[in-house]
Short mmCIF file of N, CA and C in Angstrom, two decimals:
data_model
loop_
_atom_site.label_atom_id
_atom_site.label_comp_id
_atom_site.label_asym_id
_atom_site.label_seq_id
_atom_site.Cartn_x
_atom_site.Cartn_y
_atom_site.Cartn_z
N UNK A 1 0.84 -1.17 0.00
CA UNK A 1 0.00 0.00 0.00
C UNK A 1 0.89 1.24 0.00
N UNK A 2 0.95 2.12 -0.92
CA UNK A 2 1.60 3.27 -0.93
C UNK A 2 1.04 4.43 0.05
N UNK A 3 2.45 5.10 0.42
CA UNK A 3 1.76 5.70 1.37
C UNK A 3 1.51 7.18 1.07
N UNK A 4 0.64 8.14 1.83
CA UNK A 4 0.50 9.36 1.27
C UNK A 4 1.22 10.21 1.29
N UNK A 5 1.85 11.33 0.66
CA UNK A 5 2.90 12.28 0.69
C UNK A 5 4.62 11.66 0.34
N UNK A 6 5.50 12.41 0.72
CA UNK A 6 6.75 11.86 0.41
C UNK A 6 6.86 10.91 0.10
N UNK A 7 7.40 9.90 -0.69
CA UNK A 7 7.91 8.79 -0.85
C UNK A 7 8.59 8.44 0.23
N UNK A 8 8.41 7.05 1.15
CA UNK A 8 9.06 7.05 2.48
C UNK A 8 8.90 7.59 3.61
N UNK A 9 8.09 8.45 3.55
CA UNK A 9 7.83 9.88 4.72
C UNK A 9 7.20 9.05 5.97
N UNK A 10 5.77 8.34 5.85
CA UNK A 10 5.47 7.89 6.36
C UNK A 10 6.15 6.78 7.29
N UNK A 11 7.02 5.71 6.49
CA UNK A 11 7.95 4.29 7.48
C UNK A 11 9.16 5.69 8.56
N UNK A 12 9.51 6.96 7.84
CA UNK A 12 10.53 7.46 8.12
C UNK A 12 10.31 8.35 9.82
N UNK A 13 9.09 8.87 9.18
CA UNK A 13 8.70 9.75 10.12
C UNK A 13 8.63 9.80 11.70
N UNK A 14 8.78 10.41 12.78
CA UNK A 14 8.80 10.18 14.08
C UNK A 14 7.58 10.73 14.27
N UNK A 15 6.66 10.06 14.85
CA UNK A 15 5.16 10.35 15.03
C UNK A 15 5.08 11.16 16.73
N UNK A 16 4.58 12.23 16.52
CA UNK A 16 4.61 12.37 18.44
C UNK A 16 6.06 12.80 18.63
N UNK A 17 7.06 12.86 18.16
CA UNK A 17 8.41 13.58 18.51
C UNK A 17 8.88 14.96 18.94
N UNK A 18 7.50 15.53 19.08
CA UNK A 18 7.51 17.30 19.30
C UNK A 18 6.80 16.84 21.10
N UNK A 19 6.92 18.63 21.09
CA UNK A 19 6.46 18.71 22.53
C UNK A 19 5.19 18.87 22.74
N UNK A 20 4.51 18.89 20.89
CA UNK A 20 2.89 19.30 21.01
C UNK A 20 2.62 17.31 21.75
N UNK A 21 3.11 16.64 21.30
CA UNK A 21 2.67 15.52 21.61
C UNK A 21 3.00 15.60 23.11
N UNK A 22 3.66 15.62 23.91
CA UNK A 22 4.16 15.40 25.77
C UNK A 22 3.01 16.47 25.84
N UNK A 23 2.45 17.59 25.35
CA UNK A 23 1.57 18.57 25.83
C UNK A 23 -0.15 17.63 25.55
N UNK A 24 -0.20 16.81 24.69
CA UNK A 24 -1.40 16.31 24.62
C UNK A 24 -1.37 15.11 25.12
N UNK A 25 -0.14 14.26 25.51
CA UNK A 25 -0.12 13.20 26.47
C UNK A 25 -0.93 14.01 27.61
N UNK A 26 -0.15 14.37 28.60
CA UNK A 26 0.46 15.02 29.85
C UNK A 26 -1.32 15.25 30.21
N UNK A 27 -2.23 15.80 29.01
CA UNK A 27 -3.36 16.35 29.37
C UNK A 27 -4.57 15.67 29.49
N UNK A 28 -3.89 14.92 28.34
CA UNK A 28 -5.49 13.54 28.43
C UNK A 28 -4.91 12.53 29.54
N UNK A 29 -3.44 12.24 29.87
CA UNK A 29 -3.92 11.70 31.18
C UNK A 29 -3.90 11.83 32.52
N UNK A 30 -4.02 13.60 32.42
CA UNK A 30 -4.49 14.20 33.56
C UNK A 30 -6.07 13.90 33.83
N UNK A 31 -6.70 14.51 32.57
CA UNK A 31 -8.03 13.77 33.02
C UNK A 31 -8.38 13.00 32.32
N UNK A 32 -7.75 12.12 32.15
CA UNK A 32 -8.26 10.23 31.72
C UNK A 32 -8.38 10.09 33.49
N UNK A 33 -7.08 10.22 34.29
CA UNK A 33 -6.92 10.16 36.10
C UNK A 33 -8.23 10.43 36.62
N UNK A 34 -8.34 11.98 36.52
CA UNK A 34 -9.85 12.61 36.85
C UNK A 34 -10.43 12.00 37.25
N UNK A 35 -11.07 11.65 36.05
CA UNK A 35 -12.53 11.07 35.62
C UNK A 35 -12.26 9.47 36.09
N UNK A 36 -11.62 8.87 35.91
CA UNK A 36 -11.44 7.68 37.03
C UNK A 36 -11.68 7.80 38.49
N UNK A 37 -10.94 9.01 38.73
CA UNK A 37 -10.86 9.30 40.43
C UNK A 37 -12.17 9.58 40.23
N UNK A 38 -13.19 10.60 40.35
CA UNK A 38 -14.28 10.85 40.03
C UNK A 38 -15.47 9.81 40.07
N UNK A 39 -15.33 8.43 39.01
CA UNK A 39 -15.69 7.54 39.57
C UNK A 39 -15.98 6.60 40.15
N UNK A 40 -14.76 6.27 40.62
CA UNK A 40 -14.21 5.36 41.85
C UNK A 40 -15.20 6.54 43.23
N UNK A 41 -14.86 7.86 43.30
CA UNK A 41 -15.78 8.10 44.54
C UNK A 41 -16.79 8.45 44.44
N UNK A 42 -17.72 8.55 43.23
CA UNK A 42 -19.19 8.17 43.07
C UNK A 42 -19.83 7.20 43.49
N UNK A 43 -18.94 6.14 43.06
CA UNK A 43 -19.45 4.96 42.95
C UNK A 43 -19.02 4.52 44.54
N UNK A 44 -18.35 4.92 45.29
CA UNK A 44 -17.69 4.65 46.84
C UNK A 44 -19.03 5.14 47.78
N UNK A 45 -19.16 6.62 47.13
CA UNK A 45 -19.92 7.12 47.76
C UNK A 45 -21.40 6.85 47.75
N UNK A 46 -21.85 6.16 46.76
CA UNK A 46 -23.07 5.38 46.45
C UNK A 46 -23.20 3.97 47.29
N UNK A 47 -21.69 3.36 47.37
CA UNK A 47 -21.46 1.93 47.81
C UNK A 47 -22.31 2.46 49.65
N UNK A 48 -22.00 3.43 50.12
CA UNK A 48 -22.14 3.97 51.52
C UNK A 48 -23.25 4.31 52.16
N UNK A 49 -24.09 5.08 50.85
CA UNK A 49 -25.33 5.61 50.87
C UNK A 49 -26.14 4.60 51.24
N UNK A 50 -26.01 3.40 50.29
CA UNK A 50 -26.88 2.51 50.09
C UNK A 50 -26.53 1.24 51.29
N UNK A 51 -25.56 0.71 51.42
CA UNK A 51 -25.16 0.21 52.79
C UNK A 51 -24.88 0.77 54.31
N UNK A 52 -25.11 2.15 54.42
CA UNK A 52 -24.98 2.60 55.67
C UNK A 52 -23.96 2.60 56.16
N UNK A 53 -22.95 2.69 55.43
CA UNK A 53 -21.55 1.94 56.17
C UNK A 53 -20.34 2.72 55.61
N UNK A 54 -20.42 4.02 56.62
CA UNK A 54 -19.61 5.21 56.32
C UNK A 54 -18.38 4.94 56.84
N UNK A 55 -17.65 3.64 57.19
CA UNK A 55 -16.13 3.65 57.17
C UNK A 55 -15.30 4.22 56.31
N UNK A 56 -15.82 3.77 55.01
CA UNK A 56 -14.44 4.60 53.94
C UNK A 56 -14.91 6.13 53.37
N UNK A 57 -15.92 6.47 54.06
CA UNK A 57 -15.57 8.13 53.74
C UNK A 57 -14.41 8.75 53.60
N UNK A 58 -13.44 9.22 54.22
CA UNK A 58 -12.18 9.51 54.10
C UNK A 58 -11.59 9.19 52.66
N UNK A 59 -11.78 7.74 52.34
CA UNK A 59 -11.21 7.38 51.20
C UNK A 59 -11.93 8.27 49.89
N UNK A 60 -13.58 8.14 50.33
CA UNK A 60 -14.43 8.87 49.05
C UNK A 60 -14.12 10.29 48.61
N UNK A 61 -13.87 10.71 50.08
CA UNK A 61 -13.06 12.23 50.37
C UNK A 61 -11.91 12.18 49.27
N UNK A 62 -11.39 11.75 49.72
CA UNK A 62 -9.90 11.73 49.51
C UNK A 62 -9.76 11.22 48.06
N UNK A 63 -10.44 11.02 47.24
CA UNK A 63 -10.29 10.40 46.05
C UNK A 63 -10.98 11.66 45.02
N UNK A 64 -11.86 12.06 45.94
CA UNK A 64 -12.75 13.11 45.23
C UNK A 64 -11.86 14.50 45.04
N UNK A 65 -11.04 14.82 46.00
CA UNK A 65 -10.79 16.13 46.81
C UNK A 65 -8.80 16.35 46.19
N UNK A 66 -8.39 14.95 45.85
CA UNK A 66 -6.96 15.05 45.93
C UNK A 66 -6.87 13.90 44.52
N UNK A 67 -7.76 13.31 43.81
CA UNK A 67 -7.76 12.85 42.69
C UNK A 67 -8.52 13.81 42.08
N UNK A 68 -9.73 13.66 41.15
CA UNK A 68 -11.00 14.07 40.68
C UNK A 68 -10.64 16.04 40.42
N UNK A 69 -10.35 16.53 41.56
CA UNK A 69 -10.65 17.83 41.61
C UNK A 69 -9.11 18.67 41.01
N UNK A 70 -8.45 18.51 41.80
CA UNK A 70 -6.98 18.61 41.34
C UNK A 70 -6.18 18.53 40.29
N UNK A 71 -6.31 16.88 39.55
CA UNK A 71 -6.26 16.73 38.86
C UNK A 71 -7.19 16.85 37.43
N UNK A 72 -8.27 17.21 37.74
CA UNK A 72 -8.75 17.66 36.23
C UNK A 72 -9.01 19.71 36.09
N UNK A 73 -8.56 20.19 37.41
CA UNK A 73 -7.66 21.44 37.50
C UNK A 73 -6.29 21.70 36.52
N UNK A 74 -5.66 20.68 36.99
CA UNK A 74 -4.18 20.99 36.15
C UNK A 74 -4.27 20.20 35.01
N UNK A 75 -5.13 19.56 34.72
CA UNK A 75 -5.45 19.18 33.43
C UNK A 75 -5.43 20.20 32.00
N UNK A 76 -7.01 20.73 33.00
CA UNK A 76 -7.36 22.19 32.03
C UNK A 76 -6.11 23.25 31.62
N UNK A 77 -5.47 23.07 33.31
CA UNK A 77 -4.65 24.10 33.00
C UNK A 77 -3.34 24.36 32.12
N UNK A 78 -3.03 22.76 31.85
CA UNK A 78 -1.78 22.55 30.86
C UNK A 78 -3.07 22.49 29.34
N UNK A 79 -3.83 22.41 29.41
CA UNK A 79 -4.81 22.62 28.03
C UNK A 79 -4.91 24.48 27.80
N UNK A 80 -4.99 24.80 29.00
CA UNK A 80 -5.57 26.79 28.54
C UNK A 80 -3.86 27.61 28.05
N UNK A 81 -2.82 26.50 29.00
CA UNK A 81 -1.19 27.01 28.59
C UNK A 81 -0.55 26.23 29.02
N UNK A 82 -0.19 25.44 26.90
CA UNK A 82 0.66 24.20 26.91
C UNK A 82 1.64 24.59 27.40
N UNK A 83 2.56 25.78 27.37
CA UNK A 83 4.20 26.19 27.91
C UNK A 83 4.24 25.25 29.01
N UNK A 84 3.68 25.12 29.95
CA UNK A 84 3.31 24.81 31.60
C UNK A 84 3.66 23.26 31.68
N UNK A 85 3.33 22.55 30.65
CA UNK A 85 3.39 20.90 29.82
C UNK A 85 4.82 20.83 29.52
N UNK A 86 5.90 21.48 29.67
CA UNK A 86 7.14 21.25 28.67
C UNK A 86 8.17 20.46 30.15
N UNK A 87 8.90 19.82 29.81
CA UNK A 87 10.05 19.61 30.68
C UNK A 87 9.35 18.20 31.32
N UNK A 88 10.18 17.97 32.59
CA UNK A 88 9.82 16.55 32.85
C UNK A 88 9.29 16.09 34.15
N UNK A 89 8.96 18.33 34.77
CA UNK A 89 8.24 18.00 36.15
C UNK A 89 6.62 17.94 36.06
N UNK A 90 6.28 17.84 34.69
CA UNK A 90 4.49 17.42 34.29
C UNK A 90 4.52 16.00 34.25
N UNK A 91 5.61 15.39 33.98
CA UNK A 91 5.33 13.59 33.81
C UNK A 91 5.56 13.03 35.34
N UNK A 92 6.64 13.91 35.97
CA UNK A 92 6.82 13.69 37.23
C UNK A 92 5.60 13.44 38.58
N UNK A 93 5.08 14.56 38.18
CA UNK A 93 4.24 15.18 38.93
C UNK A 93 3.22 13.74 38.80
N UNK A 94 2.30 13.64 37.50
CA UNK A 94 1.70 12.87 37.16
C UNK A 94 1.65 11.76 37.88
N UNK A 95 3.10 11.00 37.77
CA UNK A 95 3.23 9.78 38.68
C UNK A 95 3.28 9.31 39.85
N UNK A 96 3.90 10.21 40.39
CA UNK A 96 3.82 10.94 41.83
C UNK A 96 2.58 10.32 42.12
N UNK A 97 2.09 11.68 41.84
CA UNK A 97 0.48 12.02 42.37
C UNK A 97 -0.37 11.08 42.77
N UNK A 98 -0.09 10.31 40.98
CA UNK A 98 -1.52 8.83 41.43
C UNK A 98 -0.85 7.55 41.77
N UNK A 99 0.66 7.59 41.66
CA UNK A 99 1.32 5.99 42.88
C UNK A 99 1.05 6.80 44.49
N UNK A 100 1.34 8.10 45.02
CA UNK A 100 0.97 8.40 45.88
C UNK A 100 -0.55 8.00 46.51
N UNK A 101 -1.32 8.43 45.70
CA UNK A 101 -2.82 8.56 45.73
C UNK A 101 -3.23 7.53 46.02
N UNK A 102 -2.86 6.30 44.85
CA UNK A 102 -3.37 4.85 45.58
C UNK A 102 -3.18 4.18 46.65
N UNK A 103 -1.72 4.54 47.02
CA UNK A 103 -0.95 4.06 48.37
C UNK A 103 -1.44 4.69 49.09
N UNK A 104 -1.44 5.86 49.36
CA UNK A 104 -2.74 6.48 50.66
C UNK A 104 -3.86 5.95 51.06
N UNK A 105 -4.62 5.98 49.87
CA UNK A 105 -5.85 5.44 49.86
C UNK A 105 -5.89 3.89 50.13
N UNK A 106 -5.11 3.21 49.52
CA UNK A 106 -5.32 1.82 49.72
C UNK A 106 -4.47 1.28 51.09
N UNK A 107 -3.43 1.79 51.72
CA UNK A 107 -3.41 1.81 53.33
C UNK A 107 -4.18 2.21 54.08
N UNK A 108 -5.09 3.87 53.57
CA UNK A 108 -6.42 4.13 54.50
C UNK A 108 -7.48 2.95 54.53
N UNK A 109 -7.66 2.93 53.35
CA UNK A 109 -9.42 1.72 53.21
C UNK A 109 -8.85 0.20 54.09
N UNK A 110 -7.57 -0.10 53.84
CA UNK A 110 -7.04 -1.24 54.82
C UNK A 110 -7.12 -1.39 56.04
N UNK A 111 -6.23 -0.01 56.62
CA UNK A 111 -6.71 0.07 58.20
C UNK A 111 -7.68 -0.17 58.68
N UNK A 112 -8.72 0.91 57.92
CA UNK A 112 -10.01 0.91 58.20
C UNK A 112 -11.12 -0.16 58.36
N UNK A 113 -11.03 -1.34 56.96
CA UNK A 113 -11.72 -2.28 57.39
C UNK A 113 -10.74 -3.72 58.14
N UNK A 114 -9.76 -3.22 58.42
CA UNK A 114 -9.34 -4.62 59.12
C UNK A 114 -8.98 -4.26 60.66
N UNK A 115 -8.96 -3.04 60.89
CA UNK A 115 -8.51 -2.27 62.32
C UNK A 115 -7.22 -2.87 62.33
N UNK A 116 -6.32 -2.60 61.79
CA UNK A 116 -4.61 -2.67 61.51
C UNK A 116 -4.42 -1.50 61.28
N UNK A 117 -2.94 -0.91 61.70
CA UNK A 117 -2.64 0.52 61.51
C UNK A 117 -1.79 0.36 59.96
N UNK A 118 -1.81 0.83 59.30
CA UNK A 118 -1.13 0.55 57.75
C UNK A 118 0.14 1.87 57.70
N UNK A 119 0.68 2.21 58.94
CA UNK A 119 1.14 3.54 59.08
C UNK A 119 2.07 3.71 57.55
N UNK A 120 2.54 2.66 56.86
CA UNK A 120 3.62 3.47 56.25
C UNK A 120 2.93 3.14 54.50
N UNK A 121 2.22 2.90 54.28
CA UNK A 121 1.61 3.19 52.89
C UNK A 121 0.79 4.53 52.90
N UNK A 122 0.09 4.73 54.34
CA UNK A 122 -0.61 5.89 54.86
C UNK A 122 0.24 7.18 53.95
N UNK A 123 1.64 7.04 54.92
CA UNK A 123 2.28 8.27 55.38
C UNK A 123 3.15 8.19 54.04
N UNK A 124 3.46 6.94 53.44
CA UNK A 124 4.33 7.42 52.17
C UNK A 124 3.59 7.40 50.98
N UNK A 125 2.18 7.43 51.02
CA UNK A 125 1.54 7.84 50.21
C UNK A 125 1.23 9.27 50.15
N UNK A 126 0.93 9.37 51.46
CA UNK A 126 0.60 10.73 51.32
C UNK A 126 1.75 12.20 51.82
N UNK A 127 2.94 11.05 51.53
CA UNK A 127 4.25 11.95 51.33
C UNK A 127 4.50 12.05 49.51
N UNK A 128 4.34 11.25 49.35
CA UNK A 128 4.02 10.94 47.77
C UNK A 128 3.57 12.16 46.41
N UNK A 129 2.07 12.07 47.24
CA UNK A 129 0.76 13.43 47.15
C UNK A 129 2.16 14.88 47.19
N UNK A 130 2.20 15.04 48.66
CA UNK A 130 2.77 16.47 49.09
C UNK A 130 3.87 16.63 47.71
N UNK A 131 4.87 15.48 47.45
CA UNK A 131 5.83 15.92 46.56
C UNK A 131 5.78 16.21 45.47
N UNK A 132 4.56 15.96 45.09
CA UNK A 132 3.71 15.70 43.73
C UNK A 132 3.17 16.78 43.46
N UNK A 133 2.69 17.65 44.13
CA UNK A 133 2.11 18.52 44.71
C UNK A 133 2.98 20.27 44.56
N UNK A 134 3.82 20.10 45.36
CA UNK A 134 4.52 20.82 45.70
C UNK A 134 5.77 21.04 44.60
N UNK A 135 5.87 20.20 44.03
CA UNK A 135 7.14 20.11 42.84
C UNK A 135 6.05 20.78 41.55
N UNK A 136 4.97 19.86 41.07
CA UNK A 136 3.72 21.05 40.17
C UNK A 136 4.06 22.27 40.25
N UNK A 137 3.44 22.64 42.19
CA UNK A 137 3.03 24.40 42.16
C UNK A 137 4.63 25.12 41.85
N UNK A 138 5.78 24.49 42.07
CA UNK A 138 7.21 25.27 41.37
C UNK A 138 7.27 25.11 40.18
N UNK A 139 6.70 24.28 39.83
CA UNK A 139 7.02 24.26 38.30
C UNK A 139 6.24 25.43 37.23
N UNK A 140 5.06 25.26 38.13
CA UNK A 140 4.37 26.67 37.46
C UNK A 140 3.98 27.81 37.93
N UNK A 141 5.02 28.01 39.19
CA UNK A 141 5.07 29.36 39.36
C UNK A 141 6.67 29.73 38.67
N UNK A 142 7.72 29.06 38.66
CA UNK A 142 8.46 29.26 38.07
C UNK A 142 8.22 29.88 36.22
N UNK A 143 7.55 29.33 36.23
CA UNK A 143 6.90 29.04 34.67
C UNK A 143 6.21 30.78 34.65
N UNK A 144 5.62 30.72 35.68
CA UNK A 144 4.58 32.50 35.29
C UNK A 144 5.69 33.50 35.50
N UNK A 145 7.26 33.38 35.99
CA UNK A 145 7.94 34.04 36.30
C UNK A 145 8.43 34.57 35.04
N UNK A 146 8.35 33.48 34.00
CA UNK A 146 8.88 33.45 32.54
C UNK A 146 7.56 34.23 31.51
N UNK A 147 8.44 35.38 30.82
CA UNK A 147 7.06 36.20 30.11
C UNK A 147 6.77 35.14 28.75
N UNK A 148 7.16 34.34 28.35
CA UNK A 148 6.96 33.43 27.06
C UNK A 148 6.09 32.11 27.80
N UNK A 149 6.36 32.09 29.27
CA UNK A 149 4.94 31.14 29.57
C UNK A 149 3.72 30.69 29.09
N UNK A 150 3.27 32.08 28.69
CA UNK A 150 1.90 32.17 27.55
C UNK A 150 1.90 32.03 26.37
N UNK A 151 3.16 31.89 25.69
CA UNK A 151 2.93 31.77 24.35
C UNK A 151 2.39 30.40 24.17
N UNK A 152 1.35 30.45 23.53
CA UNK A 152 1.21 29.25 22.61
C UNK A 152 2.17 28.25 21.97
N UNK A 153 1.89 27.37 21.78
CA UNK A 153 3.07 26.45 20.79
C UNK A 153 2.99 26.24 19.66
#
């Protein structure tokens, strides 16, 4: 099957080799995350409603409040200004965030229904979060410090 344009262009070409591509990764799976987190605590928070059995609130919290909300925040926000998307503390951050996130959460919901203290998935999860967190908000305040921040790409 011949392919369209250049002769070769196509087998040759590096698909995704720019930074527009890490800027449209970085964003869809900020909120691809979201919208997962989102309904994991819908559906938590429905599991509760309907069974009476408000042990893992915290977790529904916490999934809603530090997944869901946050993350489809800085989603938008590397969508309204890709500049913010460049370098390697947006992939960082990313991973962080949700190996943090689960390890929090999944040492909280543990404790909780087995009455075991889970202290260190707790605390290095949600040391995890803070670094995740905190490395982001430098990255883009550093970033607003820079007047080409806004340019488009």
């Amino acid at each position: 099957m011949a392919a369209l344009g250049a002769p070769g262009a196509a087998r040759h070409a590096k698909p995704f080799a720019n930074s527009q591509h890490s800027f449209i990764m970085i964003t869809k799976r900020l909120l691809q995350a979201a919208i997962a987190y989102f309904l994991v605590g819908i559906a938590l928070g429905m599991y509760m409603g309907i069974a009476q059995d408000f042990r893992l609130r915290h977790v529904h919290v916490h999934f809603n409040l530090l997944g869901w909300v946050p993350l489809a925040l800085m989603g938008l926000m590397y969508q309204a200004f890709p500049a913010f998307s460049r370098g390697w503390i947006p992939r960082a951050h990313f991973w962080l965030h949700n190996a943090g996130l689960l390890t929090f959460m999944g040492g909280f919901a543990a404790s909780v229904l087995t009455d075991n203290k889970y202290v260190a998935p707790i605390a290095g999860g949600a040391t995890l979060v803070s670094v995740a967190v905190a490395l982001w908000a430098w990255h883009v305040l550093t970033c607003l410090k820079n007047k080409t921040s806004f340019a488009s790409d």
